[in-house]
Coordinates of C-alpha atoms in Angstrom, one line a residue:
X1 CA -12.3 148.1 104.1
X2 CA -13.8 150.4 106.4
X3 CA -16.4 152.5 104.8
X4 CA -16.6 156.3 106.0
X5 CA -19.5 158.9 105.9
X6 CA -19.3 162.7 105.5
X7 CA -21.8 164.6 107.2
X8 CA -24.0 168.0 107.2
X9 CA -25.7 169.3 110.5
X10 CA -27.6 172.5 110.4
X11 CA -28.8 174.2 113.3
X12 CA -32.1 176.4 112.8
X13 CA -30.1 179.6 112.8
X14 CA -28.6 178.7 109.8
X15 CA -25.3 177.2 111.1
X16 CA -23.7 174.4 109.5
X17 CA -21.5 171.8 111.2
X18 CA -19.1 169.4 108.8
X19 CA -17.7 165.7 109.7
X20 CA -16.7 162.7 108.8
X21 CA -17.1 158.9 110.8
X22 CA -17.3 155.4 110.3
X23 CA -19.8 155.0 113.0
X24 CA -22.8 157.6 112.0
X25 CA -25.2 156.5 114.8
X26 CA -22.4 157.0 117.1
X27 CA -21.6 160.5 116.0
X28 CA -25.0 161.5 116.3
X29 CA -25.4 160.4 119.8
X30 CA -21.7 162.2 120.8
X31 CA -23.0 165.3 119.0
X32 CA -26.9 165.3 120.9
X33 CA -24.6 164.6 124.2
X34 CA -22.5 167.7 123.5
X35 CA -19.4 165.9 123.1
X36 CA -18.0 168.4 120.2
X37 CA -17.9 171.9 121.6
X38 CA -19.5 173.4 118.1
X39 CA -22.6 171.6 117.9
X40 CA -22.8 172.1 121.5
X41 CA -23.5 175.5 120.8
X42 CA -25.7 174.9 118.2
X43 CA -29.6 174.9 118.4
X44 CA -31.1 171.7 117.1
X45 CA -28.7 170.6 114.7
X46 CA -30.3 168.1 112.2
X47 CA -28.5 166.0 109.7
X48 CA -29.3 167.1 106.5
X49 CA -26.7 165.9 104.6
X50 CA -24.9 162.4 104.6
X51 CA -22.6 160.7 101.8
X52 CA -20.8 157.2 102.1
X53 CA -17.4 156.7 100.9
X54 CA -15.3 153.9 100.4
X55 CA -12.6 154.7 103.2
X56 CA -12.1 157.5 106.1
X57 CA -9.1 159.1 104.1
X58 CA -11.5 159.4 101.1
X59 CA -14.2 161.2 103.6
X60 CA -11.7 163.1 105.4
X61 CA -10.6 164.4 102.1
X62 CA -14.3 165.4 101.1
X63 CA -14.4 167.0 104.9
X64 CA -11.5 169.4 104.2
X65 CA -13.0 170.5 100.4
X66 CA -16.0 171.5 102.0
X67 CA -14.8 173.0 105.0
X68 CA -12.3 175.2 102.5
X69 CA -15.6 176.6 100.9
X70 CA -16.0 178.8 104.0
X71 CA -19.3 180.0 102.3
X72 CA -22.3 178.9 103.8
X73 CA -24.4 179.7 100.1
X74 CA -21.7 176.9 98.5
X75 CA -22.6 174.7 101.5
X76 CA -26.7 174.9 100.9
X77 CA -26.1 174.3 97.1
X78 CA -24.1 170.9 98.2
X79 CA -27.3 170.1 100.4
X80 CA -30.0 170.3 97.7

């Protein structure tokens, strides 16, 4: 079984950026390369969030709950 993370990036304006992988160091490097157009645009995202899960349809799952939030207030309760 392939364990999967979901991930929170927030950028210091406030910004919040939502994924899932199974390779976290990986994904940080694509996302300090610019590889994903949003956190491109982002000014210094830092992780601030990070959960395992057992497999990448569980995380992807948890990925889409959050994203559905749509309120960043909902998102900062999550992170503390």
């Amino acid at each position: 079984m392939n364990r999967a993370d979901v991930y929170i990036l927030e950028d210091s304006n406030g910004m919040y950026y939502i994924g899932s992988t199974t390779d976290m160091v990986r994904r940080q490097k694509q996302h300090a390369n610019g590889h994903t157009l949003t956190t491109k645009k982002m000014e210094e995202p830092k992780l601030v969030l990070c959960q395992q899960y057992e497999t990448l349809a569980q995380a992807r799952r948890i990925e889409k709950r959050l994203k559905s939030l749509k309120r960043k207030d909902y998102i900062a309760m999550i992170i503390r």
